Short mmCIF file of C-alpha atoms in Angstrom, two decimals:
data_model
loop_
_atom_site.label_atom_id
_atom_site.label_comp_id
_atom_site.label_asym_id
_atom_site.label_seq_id
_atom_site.Cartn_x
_atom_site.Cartn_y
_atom_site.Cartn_z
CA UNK A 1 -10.98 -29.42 -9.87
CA UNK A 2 -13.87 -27.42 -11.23
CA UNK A 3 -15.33 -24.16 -10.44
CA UNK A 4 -18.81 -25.50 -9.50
CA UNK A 5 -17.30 -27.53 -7.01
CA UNK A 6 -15.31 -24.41 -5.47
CA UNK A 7 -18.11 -22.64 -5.68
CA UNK A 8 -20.38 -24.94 -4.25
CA UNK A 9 -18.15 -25.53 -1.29
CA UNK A 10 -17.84 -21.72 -0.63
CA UNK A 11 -21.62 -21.44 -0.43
CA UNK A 12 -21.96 -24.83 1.92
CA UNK A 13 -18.67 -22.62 4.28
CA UNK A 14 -21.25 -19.29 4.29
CA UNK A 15 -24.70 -20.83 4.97
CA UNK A 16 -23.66 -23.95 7.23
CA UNK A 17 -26.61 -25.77 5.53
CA UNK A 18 -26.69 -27.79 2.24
CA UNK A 19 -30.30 -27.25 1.66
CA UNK A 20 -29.80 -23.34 1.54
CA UNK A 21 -26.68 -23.54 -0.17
CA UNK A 22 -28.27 -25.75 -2.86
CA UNK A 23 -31.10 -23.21 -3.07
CA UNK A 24 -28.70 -19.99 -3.76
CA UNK A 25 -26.81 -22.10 -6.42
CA UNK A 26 -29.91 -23.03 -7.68
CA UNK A 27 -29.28 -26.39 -8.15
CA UNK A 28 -30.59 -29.64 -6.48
CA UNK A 29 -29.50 -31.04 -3.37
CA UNK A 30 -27.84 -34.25 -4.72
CA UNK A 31 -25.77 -32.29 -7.22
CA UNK A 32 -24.33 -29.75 -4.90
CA UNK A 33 -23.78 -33.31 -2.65
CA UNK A 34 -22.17 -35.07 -5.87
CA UNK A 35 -19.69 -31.55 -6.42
CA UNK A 36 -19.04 -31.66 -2.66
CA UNK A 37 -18.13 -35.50 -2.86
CA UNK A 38 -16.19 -35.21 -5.94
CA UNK A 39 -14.22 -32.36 -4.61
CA UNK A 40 -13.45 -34.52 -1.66
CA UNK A 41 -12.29 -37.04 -2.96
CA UNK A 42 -9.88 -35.20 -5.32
CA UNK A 43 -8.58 -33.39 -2.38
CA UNK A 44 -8.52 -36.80 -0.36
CA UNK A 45 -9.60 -35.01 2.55
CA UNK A 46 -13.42 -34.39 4.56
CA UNK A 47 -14.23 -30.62 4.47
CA UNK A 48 -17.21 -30.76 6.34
CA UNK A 49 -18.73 -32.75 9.30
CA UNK A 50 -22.65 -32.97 10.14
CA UNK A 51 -23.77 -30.94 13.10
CA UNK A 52 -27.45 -31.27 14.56
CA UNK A 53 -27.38 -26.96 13.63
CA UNK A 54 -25.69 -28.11 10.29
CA UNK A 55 -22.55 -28.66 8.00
CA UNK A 56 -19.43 -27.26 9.96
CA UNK A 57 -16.19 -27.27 8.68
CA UNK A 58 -13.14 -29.69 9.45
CA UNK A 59 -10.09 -28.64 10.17
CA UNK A 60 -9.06 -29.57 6.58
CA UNK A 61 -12.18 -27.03 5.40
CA UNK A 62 -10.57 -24.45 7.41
CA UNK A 63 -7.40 -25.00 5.79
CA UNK A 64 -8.62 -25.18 2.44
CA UNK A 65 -11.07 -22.09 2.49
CA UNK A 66 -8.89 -19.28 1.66
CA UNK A 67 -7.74 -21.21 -0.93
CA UNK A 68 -10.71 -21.41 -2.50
CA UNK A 69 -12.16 -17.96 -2.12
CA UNK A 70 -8.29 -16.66 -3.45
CA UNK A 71 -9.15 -19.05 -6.68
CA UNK A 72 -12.98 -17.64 -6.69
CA UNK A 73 -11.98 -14.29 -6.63
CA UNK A 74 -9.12 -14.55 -9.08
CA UNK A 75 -11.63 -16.18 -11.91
CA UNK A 76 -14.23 -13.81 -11.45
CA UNK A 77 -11.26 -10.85 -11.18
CA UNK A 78 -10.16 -11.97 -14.81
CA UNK A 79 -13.68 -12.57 -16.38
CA UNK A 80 -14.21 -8.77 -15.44
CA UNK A 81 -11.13 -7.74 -16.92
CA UNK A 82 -12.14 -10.08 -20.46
CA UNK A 83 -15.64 -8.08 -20.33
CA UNK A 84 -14.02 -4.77 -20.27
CA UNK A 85 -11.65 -5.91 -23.24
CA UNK A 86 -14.44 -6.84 -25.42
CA UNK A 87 -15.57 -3.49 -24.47
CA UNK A 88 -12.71 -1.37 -25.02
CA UNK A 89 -10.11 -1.27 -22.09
CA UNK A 90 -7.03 -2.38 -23.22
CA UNK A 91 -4.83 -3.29 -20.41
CA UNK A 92 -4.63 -3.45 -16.45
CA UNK A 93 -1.61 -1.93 -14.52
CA UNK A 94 -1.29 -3.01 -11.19
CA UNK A 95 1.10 -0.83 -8.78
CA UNK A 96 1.96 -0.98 -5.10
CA UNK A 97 2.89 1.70 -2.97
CA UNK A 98 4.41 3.22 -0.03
CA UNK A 99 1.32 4.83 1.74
CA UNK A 100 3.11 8.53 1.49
CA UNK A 101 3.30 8.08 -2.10
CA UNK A 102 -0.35 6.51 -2.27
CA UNK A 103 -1.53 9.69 -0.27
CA UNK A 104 1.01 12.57 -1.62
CA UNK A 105 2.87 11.72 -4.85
CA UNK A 106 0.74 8.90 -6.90
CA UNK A 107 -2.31 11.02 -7.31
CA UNK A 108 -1.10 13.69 -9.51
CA UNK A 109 0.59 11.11 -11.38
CA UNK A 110 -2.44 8.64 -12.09
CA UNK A 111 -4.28 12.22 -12.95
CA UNK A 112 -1.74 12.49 -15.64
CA UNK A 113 -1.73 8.80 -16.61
CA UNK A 114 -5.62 8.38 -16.71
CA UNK A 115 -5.91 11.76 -19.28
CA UNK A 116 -3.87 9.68 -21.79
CA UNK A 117 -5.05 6.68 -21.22
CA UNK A 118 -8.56 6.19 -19.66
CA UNK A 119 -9.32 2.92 -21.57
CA UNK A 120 -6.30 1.31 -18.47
CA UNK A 121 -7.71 -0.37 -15.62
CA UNK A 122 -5.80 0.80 -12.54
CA UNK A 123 -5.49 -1.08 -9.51
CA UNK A 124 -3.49 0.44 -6.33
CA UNK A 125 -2.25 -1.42 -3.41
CA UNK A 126 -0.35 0.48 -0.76
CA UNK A 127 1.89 -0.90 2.40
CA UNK A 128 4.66 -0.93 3.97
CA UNK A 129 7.72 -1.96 1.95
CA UNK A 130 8.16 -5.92 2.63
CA UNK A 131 4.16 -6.08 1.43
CA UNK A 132 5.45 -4.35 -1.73
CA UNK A 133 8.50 -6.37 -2.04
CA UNK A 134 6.86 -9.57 -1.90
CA UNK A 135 3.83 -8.48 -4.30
CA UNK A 136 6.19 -7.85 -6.64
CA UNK A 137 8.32 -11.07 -6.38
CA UNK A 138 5.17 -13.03 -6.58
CA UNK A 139 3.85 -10.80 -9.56
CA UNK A 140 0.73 -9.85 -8.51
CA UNK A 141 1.71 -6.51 -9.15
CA UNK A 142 3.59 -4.71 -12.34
CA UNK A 143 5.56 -2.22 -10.20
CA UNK A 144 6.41 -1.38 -6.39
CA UNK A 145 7.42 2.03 -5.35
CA UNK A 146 9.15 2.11 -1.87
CA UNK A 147 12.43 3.14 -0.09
CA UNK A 148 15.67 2.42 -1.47
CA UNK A 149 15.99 -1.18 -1.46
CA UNK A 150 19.13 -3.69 -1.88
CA UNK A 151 17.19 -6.37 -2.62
CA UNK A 152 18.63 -8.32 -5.37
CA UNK A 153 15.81 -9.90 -6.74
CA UNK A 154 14.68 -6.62 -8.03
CA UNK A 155 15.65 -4.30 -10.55
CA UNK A 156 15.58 -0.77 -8.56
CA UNK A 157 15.04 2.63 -10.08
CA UNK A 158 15.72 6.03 -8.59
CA UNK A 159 12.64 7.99 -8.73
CA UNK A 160 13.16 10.86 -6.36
CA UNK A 161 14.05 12.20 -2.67
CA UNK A 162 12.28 12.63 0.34
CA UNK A 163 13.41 15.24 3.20
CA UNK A 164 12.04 14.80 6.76
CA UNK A 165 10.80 18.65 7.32
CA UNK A 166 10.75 20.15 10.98
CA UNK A 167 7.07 22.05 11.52
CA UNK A 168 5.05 23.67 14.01
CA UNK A 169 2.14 25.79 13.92
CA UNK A 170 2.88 29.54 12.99
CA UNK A 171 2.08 30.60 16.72
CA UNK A 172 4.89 28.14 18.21
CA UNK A 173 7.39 29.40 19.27
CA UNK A 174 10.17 27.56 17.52
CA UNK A 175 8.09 28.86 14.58
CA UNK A 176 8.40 32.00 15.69
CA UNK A 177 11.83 31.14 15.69
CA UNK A 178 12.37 30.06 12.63
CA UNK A 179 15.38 28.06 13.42
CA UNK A 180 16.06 25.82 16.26
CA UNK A 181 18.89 23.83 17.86
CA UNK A 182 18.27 20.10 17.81
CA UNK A 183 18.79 20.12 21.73
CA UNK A 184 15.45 22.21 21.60
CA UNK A 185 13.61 19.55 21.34
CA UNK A 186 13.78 18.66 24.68
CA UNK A 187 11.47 21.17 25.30
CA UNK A 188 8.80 20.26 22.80
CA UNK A 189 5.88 17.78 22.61
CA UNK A 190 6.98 15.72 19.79
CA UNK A 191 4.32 13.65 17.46
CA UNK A 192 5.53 10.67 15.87
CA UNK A 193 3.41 8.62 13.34
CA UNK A 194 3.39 5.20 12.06
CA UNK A 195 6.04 2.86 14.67
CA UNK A 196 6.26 0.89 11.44
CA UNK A 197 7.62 3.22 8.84
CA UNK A 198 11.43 3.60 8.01
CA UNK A 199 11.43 7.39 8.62
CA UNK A 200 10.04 6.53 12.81
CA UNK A 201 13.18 4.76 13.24
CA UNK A 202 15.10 7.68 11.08
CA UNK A 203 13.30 10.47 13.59
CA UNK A 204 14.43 8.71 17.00
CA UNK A 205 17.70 7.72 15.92
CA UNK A 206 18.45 11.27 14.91
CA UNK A 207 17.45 12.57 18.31
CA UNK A 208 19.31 9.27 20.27
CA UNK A 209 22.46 10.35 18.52
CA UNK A 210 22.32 14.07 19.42
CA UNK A 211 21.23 13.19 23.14
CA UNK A 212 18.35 14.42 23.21
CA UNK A 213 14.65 13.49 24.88
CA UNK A 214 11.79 14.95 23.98
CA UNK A 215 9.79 16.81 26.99
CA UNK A 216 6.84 14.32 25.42
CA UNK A 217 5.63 12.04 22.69
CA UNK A 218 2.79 11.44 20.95
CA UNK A 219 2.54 8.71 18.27
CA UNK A 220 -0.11 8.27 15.68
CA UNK A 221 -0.26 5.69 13.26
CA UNK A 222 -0.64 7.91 9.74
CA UNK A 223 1.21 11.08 8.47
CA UNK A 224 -1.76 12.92 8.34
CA UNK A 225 -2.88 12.65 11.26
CA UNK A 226 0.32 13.66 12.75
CA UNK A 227 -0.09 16.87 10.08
CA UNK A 228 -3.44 17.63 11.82
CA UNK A 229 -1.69 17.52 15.14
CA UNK A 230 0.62 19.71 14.05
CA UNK A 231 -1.80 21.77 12.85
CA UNK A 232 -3.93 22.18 16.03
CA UNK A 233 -1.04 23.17 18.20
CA UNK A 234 -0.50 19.41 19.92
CA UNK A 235 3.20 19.33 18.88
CA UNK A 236 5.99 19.56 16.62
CA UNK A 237 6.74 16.71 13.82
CA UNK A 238 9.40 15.90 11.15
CA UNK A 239 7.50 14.69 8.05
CA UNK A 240 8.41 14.25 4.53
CA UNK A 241 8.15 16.99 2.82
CA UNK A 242 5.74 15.92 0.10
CA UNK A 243 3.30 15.09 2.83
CA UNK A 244 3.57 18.83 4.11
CA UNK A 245 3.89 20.89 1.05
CA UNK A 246 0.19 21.58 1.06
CA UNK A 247 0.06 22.58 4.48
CA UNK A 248 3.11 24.89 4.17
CA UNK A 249 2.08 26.50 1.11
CA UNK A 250 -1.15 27.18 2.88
CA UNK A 251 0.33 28.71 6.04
CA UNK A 252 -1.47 26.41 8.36
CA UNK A 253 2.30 25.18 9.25
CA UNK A 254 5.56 26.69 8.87
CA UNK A 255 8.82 25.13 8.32
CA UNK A 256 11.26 25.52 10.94
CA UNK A 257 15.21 24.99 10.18
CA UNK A 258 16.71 22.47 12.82
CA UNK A 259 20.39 22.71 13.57
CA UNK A 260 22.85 20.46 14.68
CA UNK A 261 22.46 17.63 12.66
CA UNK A 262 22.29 16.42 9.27
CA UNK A 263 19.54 16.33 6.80
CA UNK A 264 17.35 13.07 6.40
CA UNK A 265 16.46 12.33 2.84
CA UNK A 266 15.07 9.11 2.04
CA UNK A 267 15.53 7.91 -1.41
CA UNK A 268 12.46 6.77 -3.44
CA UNK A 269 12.45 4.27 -6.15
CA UNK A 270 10.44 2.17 -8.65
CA UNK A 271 10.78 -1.62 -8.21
CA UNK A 272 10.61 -4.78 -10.62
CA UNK A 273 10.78 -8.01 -11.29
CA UNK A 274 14.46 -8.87 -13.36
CA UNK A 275 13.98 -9.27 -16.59
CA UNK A 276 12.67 -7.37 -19.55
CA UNK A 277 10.08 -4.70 -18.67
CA UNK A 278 7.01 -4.90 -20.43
CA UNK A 279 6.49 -3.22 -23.20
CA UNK A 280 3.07 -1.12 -23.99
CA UNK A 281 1.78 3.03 -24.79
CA UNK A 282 0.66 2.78 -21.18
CA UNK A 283 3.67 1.42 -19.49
CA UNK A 284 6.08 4.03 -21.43
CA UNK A 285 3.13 6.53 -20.61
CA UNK A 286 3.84 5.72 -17.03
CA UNK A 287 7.56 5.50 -16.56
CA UNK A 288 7.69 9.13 -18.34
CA UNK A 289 5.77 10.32 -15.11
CA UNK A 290 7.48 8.78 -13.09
CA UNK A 291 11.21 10.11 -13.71
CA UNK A 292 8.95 13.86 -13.69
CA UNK A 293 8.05 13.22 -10.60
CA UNK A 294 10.40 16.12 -8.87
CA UNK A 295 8.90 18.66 -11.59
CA UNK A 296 5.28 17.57 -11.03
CA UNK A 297 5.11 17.14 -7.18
CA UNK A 298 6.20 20.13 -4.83
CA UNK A 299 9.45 19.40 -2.22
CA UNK A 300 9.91 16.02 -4.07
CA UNK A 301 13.86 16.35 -4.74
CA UNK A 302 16.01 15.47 -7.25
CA UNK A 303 18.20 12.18 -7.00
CA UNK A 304 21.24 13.68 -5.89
CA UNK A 305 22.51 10.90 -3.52
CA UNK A 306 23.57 7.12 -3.34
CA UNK A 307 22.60 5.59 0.07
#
């Protein structure tokens, strides 16, 4: 199977017209037919039928498309990154995220990482942890940082701590406060973010097992906009602490202490692949950051735990 013929079928897909298609390739009609054919016939399957508007795709075409553009994408992906060797990057490092750590924690880190080495092509993906887990199983990415994880496919490192934080805005009253009873928050309006996250499920389990109902709820799907919430008098949240520490140093928020039930700490840790890490300046560049991460990042804690 050869590129022209991927490529040539992409185009065909996008126009809906061989004559067009042909054009943009520039290339004759009967060769972009030939590639077409030839693909075909290796795939032992018709991608396209005749329309009177044009050349539609077959259910097989459907099928095969993302295939295609995946293989496209990953050729021309690596022919950038052989262009910027030859002119003087020397590696790629490929990470994927929790999106509080994308948002809160990675930043100062890849600010660190790029002043040593700027010649290292980053790349960034951020989700929730089974997108992680499975980007790093299938290797598309070097390194996955998420919540604790059993997963035995992976190696797991500790990296640092979490702590859901209680705020409100300084005029609330359970600011005013300072310290509340968890049974107070039957009197609050109560944001919630992201109904996919670990620490949503942490939030209304805590408040199930004390008994208690919020007097409302509002749900948002992103920690910062919960923060902004927060922030504008809507309601009270718990949010990790490394999401909040710029808001609480600035006194937009305030802390409050909530009583009556235990602290939630989630535990944050770097994931791989088994085997033998790779070795590189970069990579050891990296992990360094990494264990500083409760020195370089405010209210990230220490590893003090095993959950």
């Amino acid at each position: 199977m050869l590129l022209a013929q991927l490529e040539g079928f992409l185009e065909i897909a996008r126009l809906g017209n061989m004559r067009r298609a042909a054009n943009t390739l520039s290339i004759s009609q009967p060769a972009l037919t030939a590639r077409l054919q030839a693909l075909e016939e290796e795939l032992s399957a018709q991608l396209f039928h005749r329309t009177h508007t044009g050349m539609a795709l077959t259910p097989a075409g459907r099928a095969f498309l993302p295939h295609a553009e995946r293989a496209i994408e990953a050729v021309r992906s690596g022919a950038s990154l052989v262009r910027e060797l030859e002119f003087g990057v020397i590696g790629e490092l490929a990470l994927a995220v929790a999106p509080a750590v994308s948002a809160y924690v990675l930043p100062e880190i890849l600010v660190r990482f790029t002043e040593r080495h700027p010649e290292v092509r980053l790349r960034v993906r951020t989700g929730h942890s089974e997108m992680i887990l499975d980007l790093v199983a299938r290797g598309e990415v070097e390194l996955g940082i998420v919540r604790q994880t059993h997963d035995e496919r992976f190696r797991s490192t500790p990296l640092y701590e979490d702590e859901l934080v209680l705020i409100a805005r300084p005029d609330h009253p359970f600011a005013l406060a300072g310290r509340v009873d968890v049974s107070e928050i039957k009197h609050a309006q109560l944001i919630l973010f992201d109904r996919t996250s670990s620490y949503y499920d942490l939030t209304n389990a805590l408040f199930r097992a004390a008994g208690v109902v919020p007097r409302g709820v509002t749900e948002v799907d992103n920690i910062e906009g919960a923060k902004r919430m927060v922030e504008r008098g809507l309601g009270v949240a718990l949010l990790p602490g490394t999401a909040v520490a710029d808001a609480l140093s600035g006194g937009s928020v305030r802390e409050v202490g909530l009583g009556g039930v235990a602290t939630i700490r989630r535990q944050i840790v770097a994931v791989e692949r088994e085997g033998a890490r790779p070795t590189s300046p970069f990579s050891e560049t990296l992990w360094r950051l990494l264990e500083q991460i409760p020195e370089l990042i405010p209210r990230a804690l220490p590893v003090t735990t095993s959950e």
